[in-house]
Coordinates of C-alpha atoms in Angstrom, one line a residue:
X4 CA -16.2 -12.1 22.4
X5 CA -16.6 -8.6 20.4
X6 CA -17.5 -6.8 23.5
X7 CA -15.7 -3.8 22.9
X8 CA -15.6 -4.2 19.0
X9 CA -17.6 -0.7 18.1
X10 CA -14.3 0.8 20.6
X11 CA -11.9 -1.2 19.0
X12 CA -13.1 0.1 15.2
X13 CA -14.0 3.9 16.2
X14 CA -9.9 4.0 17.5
X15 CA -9.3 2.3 14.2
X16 CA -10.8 4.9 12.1
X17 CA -7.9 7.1 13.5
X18 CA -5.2 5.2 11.9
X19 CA -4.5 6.4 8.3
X20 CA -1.2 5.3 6.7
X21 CA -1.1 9.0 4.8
X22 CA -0.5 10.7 7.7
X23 CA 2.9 8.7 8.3
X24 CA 4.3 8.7 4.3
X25 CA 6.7 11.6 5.5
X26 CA 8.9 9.1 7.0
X27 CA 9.4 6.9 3.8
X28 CA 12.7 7.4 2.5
X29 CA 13.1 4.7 0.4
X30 CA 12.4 4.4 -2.9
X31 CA 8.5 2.8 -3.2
X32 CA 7.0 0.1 -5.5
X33 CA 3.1 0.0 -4.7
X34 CA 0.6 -2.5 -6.3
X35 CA -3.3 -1.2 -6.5
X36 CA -6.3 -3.7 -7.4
X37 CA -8.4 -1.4 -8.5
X38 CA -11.7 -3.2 -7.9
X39 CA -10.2 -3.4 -4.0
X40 CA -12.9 -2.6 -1.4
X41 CA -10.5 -3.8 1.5
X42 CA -7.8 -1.4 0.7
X43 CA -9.5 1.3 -2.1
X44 CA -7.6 2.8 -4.8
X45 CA -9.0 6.0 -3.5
X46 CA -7.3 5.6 -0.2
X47 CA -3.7 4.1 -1.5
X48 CA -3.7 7.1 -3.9
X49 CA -3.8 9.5 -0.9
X50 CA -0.5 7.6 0.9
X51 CA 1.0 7.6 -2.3
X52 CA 0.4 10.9 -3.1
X53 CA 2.4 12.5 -0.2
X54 CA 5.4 10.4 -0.9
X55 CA 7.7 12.2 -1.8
X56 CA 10.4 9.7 -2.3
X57 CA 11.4 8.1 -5.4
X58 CA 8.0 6.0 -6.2
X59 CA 5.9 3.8 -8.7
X60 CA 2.6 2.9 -8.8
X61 CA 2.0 -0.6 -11.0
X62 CA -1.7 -0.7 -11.7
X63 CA -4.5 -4.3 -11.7
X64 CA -7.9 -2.3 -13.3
X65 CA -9.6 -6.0 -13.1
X66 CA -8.4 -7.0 -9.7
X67 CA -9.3 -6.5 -6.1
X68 CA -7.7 -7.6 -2.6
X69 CA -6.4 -10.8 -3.9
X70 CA -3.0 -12.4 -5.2
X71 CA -1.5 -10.1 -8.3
X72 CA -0.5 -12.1 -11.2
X73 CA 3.1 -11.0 -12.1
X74 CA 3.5 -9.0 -8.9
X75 CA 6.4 -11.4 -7.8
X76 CA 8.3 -11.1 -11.1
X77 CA 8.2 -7.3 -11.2
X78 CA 9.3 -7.1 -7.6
X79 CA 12.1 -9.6 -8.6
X80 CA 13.1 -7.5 -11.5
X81 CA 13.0 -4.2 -9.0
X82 CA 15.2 -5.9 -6.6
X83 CA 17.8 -7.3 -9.2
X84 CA 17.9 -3.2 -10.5
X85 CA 18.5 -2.1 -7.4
X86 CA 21.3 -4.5 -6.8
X87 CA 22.6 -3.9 -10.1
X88 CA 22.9 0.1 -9.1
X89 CA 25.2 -0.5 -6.4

C-alpha cells in the first residue's frame, strides 16, 4: 500500500555497500554495465575502490542493468583457475 514508502527509501539512502568492502577477503570478480542507472559505474567504482583484496573489474561500455554476454563463461574460466590453484 506504499504508506510508508518515502520512510522506507530515506532509511535506504543509508545503506552503501562501500562502507562494508573492509570485510571482503576474498579475491573479487566484478562486472560493470556502464550505461547502468540501477547500479552506476560511479557508485560500483567507489565499493571497488576500497577493496583491498585481490580484485578485477571486467568492463560492458554498451550495456546497462541487464544480462552480460559472456559473463557466465569468464566466471567459469575464474572458477576452473581457482580450482586449478589448489
Amino acid at each position: 500500500r506504499h504508506e510508508r514508502i518515502d520512510d522506507f527509501f530515506q532509511r535506504l539512502g543509508f545503506i552503501d555497500l562501500q562502507n562494508m568492502t573492509h570485510q571482503i577477503k576474498s579475491e573479487v570478480l566484478m562486472f560493470t554495465g556502464l550505461m547502468d542507472d540501477i547500479c552506476p559505474p560511479s557508485t560500483q567504482y567507489a565499493a571497488y575502490n576500497k577493496i583491498t583484496s585481490k580484485k578485477e573489474v571486467v568492463l560492458y561500455p554498451d550495456f546497462g542493468h541487464e544480462g552480460l554476454p559472456g559473463a557466465n563463461d569468464i566466471i567459469l574460466k575464474k572458477l576452473q583457475e581457482l580450482k586449478n590453484e589448489r
